[in-house]
Amino acid sequence: MALQLSYLLSLLFLILLLPHSTTAQTSSNQSLGSSLTAQEKDSYWASPSGDFAFGFQQIGKGGYLLAIWSNKLPEKTIVWSANGDNLVPRGSKVELTKDGKFVLNDPAGLEIWKVDLVRSVVAYAAMLDTGNFVLASQDSSLLWQSFDHPTDTMLPSQTMSQGSKLVACYSEMNYSNGRFQFQLKSDGSLALQTRAYPTDYSYADYWPEKNISGFKVVFNQSGSIILITKNGSIVKSILSNPSSMQDFYQRAIMEYDGVLRHYVYPKSSLMPRSWSYLPNFIPSNICNSIPIDMCGSGACGYNSYCMFDGQRPKCQCPDGYTFIDPEDVMKGCKQNFLSQSCDEALPESDLFYLKSMLNTDWPGMTDYESFPEQNEDWCRTACLGDCFCAAAVYENRICWKKKAPLPNGRIDSSFKGKALIKIRKDNSTLKPLGADLKKKDQSTVILIVSVLLSSSVFLNLLFLLAVFLLVFRFKYWKPKAHKPYPVMPGMNLRSYTYEELTEATNGFREELGRGAFAKVYNGVLESEDRKLVAVKRLNDMVRDGDLEFKAEVSAIDRTNHRNLVQLLGFCNEGQHRLLVYEFMSNGSIASILFGGSRPNWHQRIQIALGTAKRLFYLLEECSTQIIHCDIKPQNILLDDSFIARISDFGLAKLLKTDQTRTTTSIRGTKGYVAPKWFRHMPVTAKVDVYSFGVLLLELICCRKSFEVEAQDEDRMILADWAYDCFKERKLDLLVENDEEALDDVKRVENYVMIAIWCIQEDPSLRPTMKKVVQMMVGAVEVSFLPGPSSFSSSL
Ligand SMILES: *[C@@H]1O[C@H](CO)[C@@H](O)[C@H](O)[C@H]1NC(C)=O
Ligand SMILES: *[C@@H]1O[C@H](CO)[C@@H](O)[C@H](O)[C@H]1NC(C)=O
Ligand SMILES: *[C@@H]1O[C@H](CO)[C@@H](O)[C@H](O)[C@H]1NC(C)=O
Ligand SMILES: *[C@@H]1O[C@H](CO)[C@@H](O)[C@H](O)[C@H]1NC(C)=O
């Protein structure tokens, strides 16, 4: 009976016990063969209390993260993750396999992550209420726990042993390893460190606690994070907490911005419910904590600066710079403008200015010069005149020059100096013009009409030789569709079929312009990302077309340069000869100068200077001198950034073999070549200097060199009128109603003088292009005062 009773009692006990233990079992203990699959609906194993869950979280559209999160709070806070560097797609599966392994596989069965176990075999997995996910053996001994492999977060009751670290995420929503870490080093000291992203190495300790040594970091039950010795005595309190564990959820996290913070979340719904952090975060001001003598960009990315508002650091870009990736501001800032050229011949210093930024500094590794006992003006001039100088910092009569990229940027009221950051002047003002320039200039591309009539036997011989070489070389040209064809080493021209180009131009429908020997059409290359091109089709009847064609290809080829309109490819099929150029979206100078909206004075200066420099390059710097012979507003095209580029050059030289047919156009373009040039003079660089002079006057006055309809007969020929105005010191007439130019009358005068100097009838009196550029940028005084006798107006 006694036996029966005890039997009954134990049965009763079991019945009472069973339902309870089975639910607990399924909710927290996962047996062999259990798995979770990444899917739209949350899929997870919760801890018994439901505070934490282990499973898949979808991260944006990027994929799924295998993670542990606090599951009871409205915002699910991730406290641990397995595959931050390698999100997995839907359908991926984490499984406690029958043979006791714990692995994450993608839908194809490829292993993404696994728990490394030494010989032991797992019996079950459990999500515990502490936020610790464990794998245990049959006898319940722990084989692996997430607390031993933290990511960026520590939870109450978690410990860190020597050598372990919390690595910050890359950004708020990107769980890849980031740029900062908190480490208990193997010697027992503590440090916050910058990481050599994307590797696992570290650069600088920025919160070193060197002269201490501890055994473990503990997040203890009263919510303090402490460093303790082996026997449990406290070495240091790292973050301590006045809020109690009963009333608050807690976590400590190494955040993506480099700050170690202790967050609390009230358990009671009577308090405002959100995570807030305690004010004792480390370091107290990240912006000026990171050592400046180490590699790395500092608290923010390169070229940016860090501003601390007492709560969080904020990364910002200086004027003239924008974020490389606005979604990832710590990636740094990029220049919005072309850097200063280091070409001595083209002093560019007046194209830049220095923006002063009070209390701002980029201390450290980028200083390459320092000059004590200088004033600020001296410092400014020194940086502007130095193409390496990206910024100067001036403090206490010391001038530091800094080179790019600028690290460790910060703004801090305790720094009494200022940064002077170098920015190109007229970049931004050049942009807005684009909107009303959509209509293309009908005369954008005009074929060369000037012809060589040189009396120099030597030059002729030279050209004959060139022709011979060209013919020889081009004999091997065969059109090969879809294949870059190396014309010269280092240069790839594509060969197009006639059919392709017919298609691209829609059957040569939209004409952009025409010349004596060619027409130019608008085209779209479907096969190359719908790239816009200008297709120049040489007239089939031109007898020497072949020669012209090859000459132009070769001339552009030899001078391929960012200053020139780029040749992309060609077609040479039967009698069809076509050239394919990049499309210049902003048309020619003619279209903006004589079109409806005239560019402002500064834009005109930039265009004039740009053109002068390009010509200088072609005439004096290029290994083969190229005399263009037809410089005029229609042939200077503007790219997306309104940078002037020269088109249609070089062909003239080789046209001489057919002089008879072109005698009518041997003057180049009327108004842009010196009146007597074609009769008596050999072709020299001075031909282009003359044309440039005319162009410069047009740019100053915003009008054509020759206007038949001018109300005032005296004003019909621009050069004459400009000369008269100059003589009578009435330059303001030339730039009537142009406030900006009137404010800059000294420059107007200089430019008019340069222009008049360029259009001297006697070529030997004209300046070189180099001198023109130097005078325009003010590196050389404009000294020449043209006398009336040397100036001819007979056009
Ligand atoms: C999980 O399983 C282990 C071993 O069988 C057992 O000791 C433990 O109590 C179980 N945990 C829960 C919450 O049921
Ligand atoms: C996280 O950032 C890194 C570095 O920029 C990037 O390579 C990675 O694709 C990002 N991950 C996600 C999920 O966006
Ligand atoms: C946790 O650490 C704090 C600060 O050092 C200490 O005052 C407190 O007694 C510790 N609590 C426990 C439960 O060990
Ligand atoms: C400045 O010019 C550069 C190069 O021409 C261009 O890439 C950039 O977008 C321009 N910036 C602005 C603000 O116009």
PDB file of C-alpha atoms and ligand atoms in Angstrom, residues 59 62 84 87 170 173-176 197 328 331, ligand 2:
ATOM      1  CA  ILE A  59      19.004  43.916 -42.281  1.00  0.00           C
ATOM      2  CA  GLY A  62      21.000  43.352 -47.727  1.00  0.00           C
ATOM      3  CA  GLY A  84      27.987  40.785 -39.939  1.00  0.00           C
ATOM      4  CA  LEU A  87      24.814  38.558 -44.636  1.00  0.00           C
ATOM      5  CA  TYR A 170      31.058  49.651 -39.426  1.00  0.00           C
ATOM      6  CA  MET A 173      23.063  49.668 -39.698  1.00  0.00           C
ATOM      7  CA  ASN A 174      26.067  47.805 -41.061  1.00  0.00           C
ATOM      8  CA  TYR A 175      27.251  44.982 -38.810  1.00  0.00           C
ATOM      9  CA  SER A 176      30.593  44.444 -40.514  1.00  0.00           C
ATOM     10  CA  TYR A 197      40.090  48.918 -41.531  1.00  0.00           C
ATOM     11  CA  ASP A 328      28.562  56.671 -44.804  1.00  0.00           C
ATOM     12  CA  LYS A 331      34.274  57.496 -45.244  1.00  0.00           C
TER      13      LYS A 331
HETATM   14  C1  LIG B   2      29.077  47.434 -44.872  1.00  0.00           C
HETATM   15  O1  LIG B   2      30.120  48.325 -45.223  1.00  0.00           O
HETATM   16  C2  LIG B   2      31.163  47.736 -45.976  1.00  0.00           C
HETATM   17  C3  LIG B   2      32.238  48.758 -46.185  1.00  0.00           C
HETATM   18  O2  LIG B   2      31.763  49.878 -46.851  1.00  0.00           O
HETATM   19  C4  LIG B   2      30.605  47.224 -47.289  1.00  0.00           C
HETATM   20  O3  LIG B   2      31.624  46.590 -48.018  1.00  0.00           O
HETATM   21  C5  LIG B   2      29.481  46.255 -47.018  1.00  0.00           C
HETATM   22  O4  LIG B   2      28.888  45.856 -48.211  1.00  0.00           O
HETATM   23  C6  LIG B   2      28.438  46.878 -46.115  1.00  0.00           C
HETATM   24  N1  LIG B   2      27.453  45.881 -45.765  1.00  0.00           N
HETATM   25  C7  LIG B   2      26.149  46.082 -45.952  1.00  0.00           C
HETATM   26  C8  LIG B   2      25.251  44.985 -45.545  1.00  0.00           C
HETATM   27  O5  LIG B   2      25.711  47.113 -46.424  1.00  0.00           O
END
